[in-house]
mmCIF file of C-alpha atoms in Angstrom:
data_model
loop_
_atom_site.group_PDB
_atom_site.id
_atom_site.type_symbol
_atom_site.label_atom_id
_atom_site.label_comp_id
_atom_site.label_asym_id
_atom_site.label_seq_id
_atom_site.Cartn_x
_atom_site.Cartn_y
_atom_site.Cartn_z
ATOM 1 C CA MET A 1 103.109 -21.647 1.421
ATOM 2 C CA THR A 2 104.538 -19.202 -1.025
ATOM 3 C CA ALA A 3 102.902 -15.613 -1.668
ATOM 4 C CA THR A 4 101.832 -17.238 -5.366
ATOM 5 C CA ASP A 5 99.748 -19.794 -3.396
ATOM 6 C CA ARG A 6 97.977 -17.460 -1.126
ATOM 7 C CA LEU A 7 96.787 -15.111 -4.253
ATOM 8 C CA PRO A 8 93.489 -15.786 -6.219
ATOM 9 C CA GLY A 9 94.041 -17.207 -9.684
ATOM 10 C CA PRO A 10 92.237 -15.947 -12.456
ATOM 11 C CA GLY A 11 88.635 -15.867 -12.700
ATOM 12 C CA GLN A 12 88.476 -16.738 -8.631
ATOM 13 C CA GLY A 13 87.649 -14.887 -5.908
ATOM 14 C CA SER A 14 87.333 -15.300 -1.987
ATOM 15 C CA GLY A 15 84.044 -16.732 -0.636
ATOM 16 C CA SER A 16 82.600 -13.454 0.681
ATOM 17 C CA GLU A 17 83.152 -11.764 -2.637
ATOM 18 C CA SER A 18 81.221 -14.854 -4.537
ATOM 19 C CA ALA A 19 78.371 -14.771 -1.968
ATOM 20 C CA GLY A 20 78.237 -10.849 -2.503
ATOM 21 C CA ALA A 21 77.784 -11.439 -6.097
ATOM 22 C CA ALA A 22 75.214 -14.037 -5.721
ATOM 23 C CA THR A 23 73.288 -11.746 -3.765
ATOM 24 C CA ASP A 24 73.401 -8.988 -5.601
ATOM 25 C CA ALA A 25 72.236 -10.980 -8.600
ATOM 26 C CA GLY A 26 69.395 -12.166 -6.487
ATOM 27 C CA ALA A 27 68.365 -8.875 -5.526
ATOM 28 C CA ALA A 28 68.525 -7.524 -9.290
ATOM 29 C CA THR A 29 66.090 -10.508 -10.078
ATOM 30 C CA ASP A 30 63.710 -10.091 -7.440
ATOM 31 C CA ALA A 31 63.558 -5.997 -8.405
ATOM 32 C CA GLY A 32 62.745 -7.070 -11.908
ATOM 33 C CA ALA A 33 63.660 -9.774 -14.345
ATOM 34 C CA GLY A 34 65.318 -9.174 -17.507
ATOM 35 C CA PRO A 35 63.144 -8.169 -20.205
ATOM 36 C CA GLY A 36 62.847 -11.289 -21.689
ATOM 37 C CA LEU A 37 61.095 -13.423 -18.571
ATOM 38 C CA GLY A 38 58.041 -11.331 -18.471
ATOM 39 C CA LEU A 39 57.147 -11.631 -14.779
ATOM 40 C CA GLY A 40 55.816 -9.309 -12.521
ATOM 41 C CA ALA A 41 57.526 -7.637 -9.361
ATOM 42 C CA ASP A 42 58.106 -10.862 -7.702
ATOM 43 C CA SER A 43 59.389 -13.867 -9.619
ATOM 44 C CA ARG A 44 60.404 -16.012 -6.903
ATOM 45 C CA PRO A 45 58.319 -19.235 -6.736
ATOM 46 C CA GLY A 46 54.915 -19.106 -4.731
ATOM 47 C CA ARG A 47 55.317 -15.366 -4.777
ATOM 48 C CA ARG A 48 54.166 -14.214 -8.275
ATOM 49 C CA THR A 49 50.938 -11.695 -8.364
ATOM 50 C CA ALA A 50 48.529 -12.850 -10.450
ATOM 51 C CA THR A 51 46.940 -9.809 -13.132
ATOM 52 C CA ARG A 52 43.413 -10.023 -14.314
ATOM 53 C CA ALA A 53 43.387 -9.449 -17.943
ATOM 54 C CA PRO A 54 40.640 -6.701 -18.982
ATOM 55 C CA ALA A 55 37.615 -8.218 -20.540
ATOM 56 C CA PRO A 56 37.554 -7.537 -24.137
ATOM 57 C CA VAL A 57 35.509 -4.613 -25.760
ATOM 58 C CA GLY A 58 33.238 -7.446 -27.685
ATOM 59 C CA SER A 59 31.855 -9.072 -24.727
ATOM 60 C CA VAL A 60 31.380 -5.706 -22.755
ATOM 61 C CA ARG A 61 29.189 -4.571 -25.774
ATOM 62 C CA ALA A 62 27.326 -7.783 -25.623
ATOM 63 C CA ALA A 63 26.407 -7.962 -21.931
ATOM 64 C CA ARG A 64 25.036 -3.991 -22.611
ATOM 65 C CA ALA A 65 23.154 -4.945 -25.969
ATOM 66 C CA SER A 66 21.771 -8.184 -23.615
ATOM 67 C CA ARG A 67 20.420 -6.082 -20.735
ATOM 68 C CA ARG A 68 18.770 -4.011 -23.026
ATOM 69 C CA ARG A 69 17.065 -6.836 -24.750
ATOM 70 C CA ARG A 70 15.450 -7.793 -21.476
ATOM 71 C CA ARG A 71 14.485 -4.313 -20.555
ATOM 72 C CA ALA A 72 12.487 -4.194 -24.012
ATOM 73 C CA MET A 73 11.256 -7.446 -23.672
ATOM 74 C CA ALA A 74 10.053 -6.606 -20.078
ATOM 75 C CA LEU A 75 8.546 -3.386 -21.379
ATOM 76 C CA LEU A 76 6.678 -5.317 -24.183
ATOM 77 C CA TYR A 77 4.962 -7.478 -21.385
ATOM 78 C CA VAL A 78 3.832 -4.467 -19.780
ATOM 79 C CA LEU A 79 2.860 -2.352 -22.571
ATOM 80 C CA PRO A 80 -0.498 -4.107 -22.792
ATOM 81 C CA ALA A 81 -1.422 -2.907 -19.254
ATOM 82 C CA LEU A 82 0.587 0.496 -19.407
ATOM 83 C CA LEU A 83 -1.547 1.730 -22.246
ATOM 84 C CA PRO A 84 -5.224 1.562 -21.250
ATOM 85 C CA TYR A 85 -3.656 2.713 -17.600
ATOM 86 C CA THR A 86 -1.938 5.837 -19.316
ATOM 87 C CA LEU A 87 -5.085 6.512 -21.008
ATOM 88 C CA PHE A 88 -7.687 6.318 -18.884
ATOM 89 C CA ALA A 89 -5.717 7.024 -15.434
ATOM 90 C CA VAL A 90 -2.649 8.838 -15.986
ATOM 91 C CA LEU A 91 -3.755 11.757 -18.522
ATOM 92 C CA PRO A 92 -7.182 12.227 -17.337
ATOM 93 C CA ALA A 93 -5.386 13.047 -13.862
ATOM 94 C CA LEU A 94 -2.735 15.286 -15.179
ATOM 95 C CA HIS A 95 -5.688 16.942 -17.535
ATOM 96 C CA THR A 96 -7.365 17.198 -13.942
ATOM 97 C CA ALA A 97 -4.769 19.287 -12.545
ATOM 98 C CA TYR A 98 -4.755 21.536 -15.187
ATOM 99 C CA LEU A 99 -8.120 22.252 -15.247
ATOM 100 C CA SER A 100 -7.456 22.896 -11.191
ATOM 101 C CA LEU A 101 -5.383 26.149 -12.557
ATOM 102 C CA PHE A 102 -8.810 28.050 -14.457
ATOM 103 C CA ASP A 103 -12.066 29.228 -13.535
ATOM 104 C CA TRP A 104 -14.288 27.230 -15.755
ATOM 105 C CA ASP A 105 -18.143 26.336 -15.732
ATOM 106 C CA GLY A 106 -17.741 23.455 -18.668
ATOM 107 C CA VAL A 107 -19.227 25.684 -21.259
ATOM 108 C CA THR A 108 -17.614 28.879 -21.781
ATOM 109 C CA LEU A 109 -13.582 29.732 -22.424
ATOM 110 C CA PRO A 110 -11.699 29.113 -19.218
ATOM 111 C CA SER A 111 -9.911 31.885 -17.454
ATOM 112 C CA PHE A 112 -6.825 31.203 -15.619
ATOM 113 C CA VAL A 113 -6.530 31.896 -11.961
ATOM 114 C CA GLY A 114 -3.416 30.171 -10.735
ATOM 115 C CA LEU A 115 -3.657 28.522 -7.531
ATOM 116 C CA ASP A 116 -6.479 30.533 -6.365
ATOM 117 C CA ASN A 117 -9.099 27.672 -6.447
ATOM 118 C CA TYR A 118 -6.459 25.936 -4.172
ATOM 119 C CA ARG A 119 -6.910 28.617 -1.713
ATOM 120 C CA ARG A 120 -10.601 28.772 -1.726
ATOM 121 C CA ILE A 121 -10.721 25.172 -0.931
ATOM 122 C CA GLY A 122 -8.919 25.951 2.618
ATOM 123 C CA ALA A 123 -11.215 28.844 3.366
ATOM 124 C CA ASP A 124 -14.650 27.113 2.451
ATOM 125 C CA PRO A 125 -16.134 26.189 5.579
ATOM 126 C CA GLN A 126 -18.417 23.642 3.556
ATOM 127 C CA LEU A 127 -15.400 22.161 2.459
ATOM 128 C CA ARG A 128 -13.726 21.743 6.111
ATOM 129 C CA ALA A 129 -17.080 20.166 7.067
ATOM 130 C CA ALA A 130 -16.437 17.470 4.238
ATOM 131 C CA ALA A 131 -13.153 16.434 5.199
ATOM 132 C CA TRP A 132 -14.094 16.099 9.143
ATOM 133 C CA HIS A 133 -17.167 13.835 7.677
ATOM 134 C CA ALA A 134 -14.371 12.084 5.530
ATOM 135 C CA GLY A 135 -12.163 11.567 8.771
ATOM 136 C CA ALA A 136 -15.597 10.258 10.819
ATOM 137 C CA LEU A 137 -16.062 7.499 7.785
ATOM 138 C CA ILE A 138 -12.422 6.117 8.713
ATOM 139 C CA VAL A 139 -13.318 4.480 12.106
ATOM 140 C CA PHE A 140 -16.177 2.996 10.210
ATOM 141 C CA PHE A 141 -14.818 1.866 7.040
ATOM 142 C CA SER A 142 -11.278 0.633 8.536
ATOM 143 C CA LEU A 143 -10.972 0.832 12.240
ATOM 144 C CA LEU A 144 -14.127 -1.033 13.071
ATOM 145 C CA PRO A 145 -14.018 -3.814 9.774
ATOM 146 C CA ILE A 146 -10.164 -4.470 11.141
ATOM 147 C CA CYS A 147 -11.514 -5.552 14.445
ATOM 148 C CA VAL A 148 -14.161 -7.172 13.353
ATOM 149 C CA GLY A 149 -12.207 -9.103 10.826
ATOM 150 C CA LEU A 150 -9.191 -9.867 13.266
ATOM 151 C CA VAL A 151 -11.760 -11.272 15.613
ATOM 152 C CA ALA A 152 -13.361 -13.301 12.787
ATOM 153 C CA ALA A 153 -10.291 -14.451 11.830
ATOM 154 C CA ALA A 154 -9.080 -15.721 14.716
ATOM 155 C CA ILE A 155 -12.393 -17.357 15.677
ATOM 156 C CA VAL A 156 -12.693 -19.038 11.867
ATOM 157 C CA SER A 157 -9.142 -20.180 12.056
ATOM 158 C CA ARG A 158 -9.281 -22.109 15.183
ATOM 159 C CA ARG A 159 -12.227 -23.824 14.353
ATOM 160 C CA SER A 160 -10.902 -24.539 10.705
ATOM 161 C CA GLY A 161 -12.074 -27.885 9.545
ATOM 162 C CA ARG A 162 -15.039 -28.090 11.610
ATOM 163 C CA ARG A 163 -18.424 -27.581 10.194
ATOM 164 C CA GLY A 164 -19.775 -24.675 9.409
ATOM 165 C CA THR A 165 -16.727 -22.597 8.701
ATOM 166 C CA VAL A 166 -16.963 -22.562 5.110
ATOM 167 C CA LEU A 167 -20.417 -21.010 5.625
ATOM 168 C CA VAL A 168 -19.657 -18.505 7.995
ATOM 169 C CA ARG A 169 -16.646 -17.439 5.744
ATOM 170 C CA THR A 170 -18.975 -17.124 2.474
ATOM 171 C CA VAL A 171 -21.756 -15.113 4.191
ATOM 172 C CA LEU A 172 -19.058 -12.713 5.959
ATOM 173 C CA PHE A 173 -17.554 -12.084 2.880
ATOM 174 C CA LEU A 174 -20.738 -11.844 0.711
ATOM 175 C CA PRO A 175 -21.530 -8.139 0.945
ATOM 176 C CA GLN A 176 -17.667 -7.636 -0.377
ATOM 177 C CA VAL A 177 -19.082 -9.181 -3.661
ATOM 178 C CA ILE A 178 -22.808 -7.303 -4.028
ATOM 179 C CA PRO A 179 -22.595 -4.272 -5.809
ATOM 180 C CA LEU A 180 -22.556 -0.885 -3.951
ATOM 181 C CA VAL A 181 -25.604 0.058 -5.449
ATOM 182 C CA ALA A 182 -27.255 -3.046 -4.845
ATOM 183 C CA VAL A 183 -26.225 -2.392 -0.865
ATOM 184 C CA ALA A 184 -27.780 1.099 -0.645
ATOM 185 C CA ILE A 185 -30.900 0.195 -1.787
ATOM 186 C CA ILE A 186 -31.220 -2.778 0.818
ATOM 187 C CA TRP A 187 -30.078 -0.707 3.358
ATOM 188 C CA ARG A 188 -32.351 1.871 2.580
ATOM 189 C CA TRP A 189 -34.894 -0.583 3.050
ATOM 190 C CA VAL A 190 -33.685 -1.556 6.269
ATOM 191 C CA TYR A 191 -33.462 1.878 7.399
ATOM 192 C CA ALA A 192 -36.826 3.371 6.491
ATOM 193 C CA ASP A 193 -39.449 4.621 8.563
ATOM 194 C CA ASP A 194 -41.097 1.176 8.532
ATOM 195 C CA GLY A 195 -38.118 -0.794 7.633
ATOM 196 C CA THR A 196 -36.539 -4.048 9.400
ATOM 197 C CA LEU A 197 -35.007 -2.174 11.932
ATOM 198 C CA ASN A 198 -37.731 -0.174 13.338
ATOM 199 C CA GLN A 199 -39.965 -2.767 13.084
ATOM 200 C CA GLY A 200 -37.770 -5.108 15.337
ATOM 201 C CA LEU A 201 -37.318 -2.372 17.958
ATOM 202 C CA ARG A 202 -40.990 -2.106 17.979
ATOM 203 C CA ALA A 203 -41.387 -5.786 18.242
ATOM 204 C CA VAL A 204 -39.172 -6.179 21.322
ATOM 205 C CA GLY A 205 -40.766 -2.786 23.273
ATOM 206 C CA LEU A 206 -37.985 -0.304 21.866
ATOM 207 C CA GLY A 207 -40.179 1.695 19.870
ATOM 208 C CA ARG A 208 -39.195 5.097 21.527
ATOM 209 C CA LEU A 209 -35.925 4.593 19.776
ATOM 210 C CA ALA A 210 -37.138 4.179 16.329
ATOM 211 C CA ASP A 211 -36.375 6.885 13.952
ATOM 212 C CA SER A 212 -35.652 8.040 10.492
ATOM 213 C CA TRP A 213 -32.394 7.171 10.309
ATOM 214 C CA LEU A 214 -31.091 8.084 7.416
ATOM 215 C CA GLY A 215 -33.262 11.266 7.372
ATOM 216 C CA SER A 216 -31.741 12.002 10.734
ATOM 217 C CA PHE A 217 -29.008 15.042 11.348
ATOM 218 C CA THR A 218 -27.658 13.021 14.020
ATOM 219 C CA TRP A 219 -27.510 9.235 13.050
ATOM 220 C CA ALA A 220 -27.424 9.734 9.321
ATOM 221 C CA LEU A 221 -23.458 9.728 8.868
ATOM 222 C CA PRO A 222 -23.314 6.642 11.613
ATOM 223 C CA ALA A 223 -25.772 4.900 9.830
ATOM 224 C CA VAL A 224 -24.160 5.011 6.472
ATOM 225 C CA GLY A 225 -21.123 4.345 8.219
ATOM 226 C CA LEU A 226 -22.073 0.942 9.596
ATOM 227 C CA ILE A 227 -23.054 -0.068 6.009
ATOM 228 C CA GLY A 228 -19.458 0.489 5.068
ATOM 229 C CA SER A 229 -18.360 -1.439 8.000
ATOM 230 C CA TRP A 230 -20.972 -4.264 6.703
ATOM 231 C CA VAL A 231 -19.130 -4.093 3.674
ATOM 232 C CA VAL A 232 -15.551 -3.992 4.361
ATOM 233 C CA SER A 233 -15.513 -6.401 7.302
ATOM 234 C CA GLY A 234 -15.610 -9.587 5.093
ATOM 235 C CA LEU A 235 -12.795 -8.436 2.979
ATOM 236 C CA CYS A 236 -10.463 -8.044 6.055
ATOM 237 C CA MET A 237 -11.424 -11.048 7.611
ATOM 238 C CA VAL A 238 -10.438 -12.875 4.198
ATOM 239 C CA LEU A 239 -6.999 -10.747 3.989
ATOM 240 C CA PHE A 240 -6.350 -11.976 7.677
ATOM 241 C CA LEU A 241 -7.163 -15.539 7.211
ATOM 242 C CA SER A 242 -4.630 -15.670 4.614
ATOM 243 C CA GLY A 243 -2.006 -14.345 6.942
ATOM 244 C CA THR A 244 -2.876 -16.839 9.763
ATOM 245 C CA GLN A 245 -1.959 -19.603 7.418
ATOM 246 C CA ARG A 246 1.625 -18.262 7.282
ATOM 247 C CA ILE A 247 1.795 -18.397 11.071
ATOM 248 C CA ASP A 248 3.703 -21.527 12.208
ATOM 249 C CA GLN A 249 1.197 -23.355 14.368
ATOM 250 C CA GLU A 250 3.727 -24.564 16.790
ATOM 251 C CA ILE A 251 4.099 -21.232 18.135
ATOM 252 C CA TYR A 252 0.645 -21.542 19.021
ATOM 253 C CA GLU A 253 1.719 -25.216 20.727
ATOM 254 C CA ALA A 254 4.828 -23.520 22.973
ATOM 255 C CA ALA A 255 2.278 -20.992 24.144
ATOM 256 C CA ARG A 256 -0.507 -22.979 25.179
ATOM 257 C CA MET A 257 2.123 -25.511 26.931
ATOM 258 C CA ASP A 258 3.219 -22.193 29.033
ATOM 259 C CA GLY A 259 -0.128 -21.579 29.741
ATOM 260 C CA ALA A 260 -1.718 -19.188 27.451
ATOM 261 C CA GLY A 261 -5.363 -18.786 26.773
ATOM 262 C CA PRO A 262 -7.165 -17.934 23.523
ATOM 263 C CA VAL A 263 -7.086 -13.917 24.421
ATOM 264 C CA ARG A 264 -3.209 -14.264 25.086
ATOM 265 C CA GLU A 265 -2.581 -16.060 21.949
ATOM 266 C CA PHE A 266 -4.452 -13.517 19.949
ATOM 267 C CA ARG A 267 -2.898 -10.672 21.789
ATOM 268 C CA SER A 268 0.585 -11.845 21.741
ATOM 269 C CA ILE A 269 1.137 -13.842 18.607
ATOM 270 C CA THR A 270 -1.841 -13.552 16.091
ATOM 271 C CA VAL A 271 -2.193 -9.366 15.937
ATOM 272 C CA PRO A 272 1.407 -9.416 15.912
ATOM 273 C CA LEU A 273 2.339 -11.646 13.301
ATOM 274 C CA LEU A 274 -0.315 -10.031 11.273
ATOM 275 C CA ARG A 275 1.254 -6.651 10.642
ATOM 276 C CA PRO A 276 2.070 -6.874 6.953
ATOM 277 C CA GLU A 277 -2.259 -7.814 6.448
ATOM 278 C CA ILE A 278 -3.329 -5.361 8.910
ATOM 279 C CA ALA A 279 -0.932 -2.384 6.949
ATOM 280 C CA VAL A 280 -2.807 -3.550 3.499
ATOM 281 C CA ALA A 281 -6.325 -3.897 4.782
ATOM 282 C CA LEU A 282 -5.842 -0.303 6.248
ATOM 283 C CA SER A 283 -4.796 1.036 2.843
ATOM 284 C CA ILE A 284 -7.473 -0.117 1.159
ATOM 285 C CA THR A 285 -10.039 0.645 3.534
ATOM 286 C CA VAL A 286 -8.785 4.405 4.081
ATOM 287 C CA ILE A 287 -8.893 4.538 0.528
ATOM 288 C CA ALA A 288 -12.341 3.440 0.639
ATOM 289 C CA ALA A 289 -13.350 6.086 3.219
ATOM 290 C CA LEU A 290 -12.003 9.017 2.033
ATOM 291 C CA SER A 291 -12.663 8.478 -1.579
ATOM 292 C CA SER A 292 -16.514 7.335 -0.771
ATOM 293 C CA PHE A 293 -19.148 8.479 -2.979
ATOM 294 C CA ASP A 294 -21.606 5.647 -4.551
ATOM 295 C CA LEU A 295 -22.655 4.550 -1.121
ATOM 296 C CA ILE A 296 -23.433 7.926 -0.012
ATOM 297 C CA TYR A 297 -24.947 9.193 -3.290
ATOM 298 C CA MET A 298 -27.430 6.344 -3.173
ATOM 299 C CA THR A 299 -28.325 6.306 0.401
ATOM 300 C CA THR A 300 -28.480 10.069 1.364
ATOM 301 C CA GLY A 301 -27.375 12.316 -1.526
ATOM 302 C CA GLY A 302 -24.950 13.873 1.250
ATOM 303 C CA GLY A 303 -27.949 15.115 2.965
ATOM 304 C CA PRO A 304 -30.238 15.702 5.358
ATOM 305 C CA GLY A 305 -28.814 19.106 5.032
ATOM 306 C CA THR A 306 -24.791 18.761 4.640
ATOM 307 C CA SER A 307 -24.738 16.013 7.076
ATOM 308 C CA THR A 308 -23.055 13.673 4.919
ATOM 309 C CA VAL A 309 -21.360 15.391 2.528
ATOM 310 C CA VAL A 310 -18.235 13.945 1.797
ATOM 311 C CA PRO A 311 -15.216 15.435 -0.656
ATOM 312 C CA GLY A 312 -16.452 13.008 -3.337
ATOM 313 C CA ILE A 313 -20.088 14.322 -3.112
ATOM 314 C CA LEU A 314 -18.789 17.593 -3.457
ATOM 315 C CA VAL A 315 -16.698 16.987 -6.473
ATOM 316 C CA TYR A 316 -19.448 15.678 -7.973
ATOM 317 C CA ARG A 317 -21.728 18.954 -7.100
ATOM 318 C CA LEU A 318 -19.486 21.447 -8.078
ATOM 319 C CA ALA A 319 -18.595 19.912 -11.333
ATOM 320 C CA PHE A 320 -22.073 19.153 -12.894
ATOM 321 C CA GLY A 321 -24.299 21.152 -10.963
ATOM 322 C CA GLY A 322 -22.510 24.279 -9.701
ATOM 323 C CA GLY A 323 -20.438 25.035 -12.928
ATOM 324 C CA ALA A 324 -17.425 24.990 -11.164
ATOM 325 C CA VAL A 325 -15.170 22.512 -12.859
ATOM 326 C CA GLY A 326 -11.856 24.380 -11.965
ATOM 327 C CA LEU A 327 -12.987 24.249 -8.120
ATOM 328 C CA ALA A 328 -14.156 20.667 -8.486
ATOM 329 C CA SER A 329 -10.968 19.796 -10.006
ATOM 330 C CA ALA A 330 -8.510 21.400 -7.560
ATOM 331 C CA LEU A 331 -10.506 19.370 -4.844
ATOM 332 C CA ALA A 332 -10.123 16.276 -6.692
ATOM 333 C CA VAL A 333 -6.407 16.879 -6.880
ATOM 334 C CA VAL A 334 -6.383 17.752 -3.067
ATOM 335 C CA LEU A 335 -7.921 14.668 -1.971
ATOM 336 C CA THR A 336 -5.815 12.515 -4.230
ATOM 337 C CA ALA A 337 -2.723 13.941 -2.471
ATOM 338 C CA VAL A 338 -4.356 13.180 0.656
ATOM 339 C CA ILE A 339 -4.878 9.703 0.135
ATOM 340 C CA ALA A 340 -1.583 9.302 -1.356
ATOM 341 C CA VAL A 341 0.054 10.676 1.614
ATOM 342 C CA VAL A 342 -1.879 8.589 4.122
ATOM 343 C CA VAL A 343 -1.137 5.321 2.143
ATOM 344 C CA LEU A 344 2.403 6.542 2.262
ATOM 345 C CA VAL A 345 2.422 6.589 5.615
ATOM 346 C CA ILE A 346 0.833 3.746 6.738
ATOM 347 C CA ASN A 347 3.028 1.939 4.568
ATOM 348 C CA ARG A 348 6.430 3.430 6.166
ATOM 349 C CA LEU A 349 4.958 2.913 9.650
ATOM 350 C CA ALA A 350 4.256 -1.121 9.009
ATOM 351 C CA ARG A 351 7.767 -1.390 7.373
ATOM 352 C CA GLU A 352 9.510 0.208 10.465
ATOM 353 C CA LYS A 353 7.434 -2.001 12.696
ATOM 354 C CA SER A 354 8.026 -5.070 10.675
#
């Protein structure tokens, strides 16, 4: 073979040079295709990266307009209830907070005193006594009715479908339907010197225990508190009965198979699973205890002396009898704030435990 035969001809190259050129071309293709291909950083089959095109400006604006229309429609539905609530609850509350900053007798021009009315609330022993009385009523309006309601709901739910169950529920819930003014008048007859309670005590030979219950400095507050317990217990029972209906009966059956009795079922199953209903009942009854007015006003009027005075009675006396509208407004604001804080704490604890 001659030297001419060993030299590559025009347009030809060695195998390594051809492979190198092909590799360079592939690398160039991987690095970026030509301007006319319009591919991404990797144009090999199966390695292309898809890029999502941005949403058109018109569709974004349409979505925002749709959300605004939905909010406006929701506001229109709420408006019929929001307007009366604002007029008869929010605005009077704001006006009460405004009046609490003034010394005003309701007739003459008010004088601005700032937070002096709030300082007087903390220093007045009568106001502190009223707060203690309201705290004592929580035991009768809240704790006792919840305990009675839990037991009654457990008994009624176990006897569900049997004769007399509907009658028991109706009788226990009936006090909640009767107006509190009528309830107060009925119990004044019961607690009177010749009332049903004293007559019953004398009939069984316990006449020495008869007393003027609503006129006693010792027993007036517990007597009024028991009226509240009688009124609220039916509501608590109904709340707990609605809660027992969502408890799976298979849990009770499994507990009975393990040898649990009615008391153990009540303590280990019913009470823990009724925590949401207990929180609701606790909130309602605590509000009723702290804001009590009509029941005490119709039974004792805050007497004898100041033994049954509560913040609601003091607000009434200060505003309409004592000519201290500013102080009464400050007391009302403090009472509202206390109720709100107590309810928030109850709900927070209920959520954490659940």
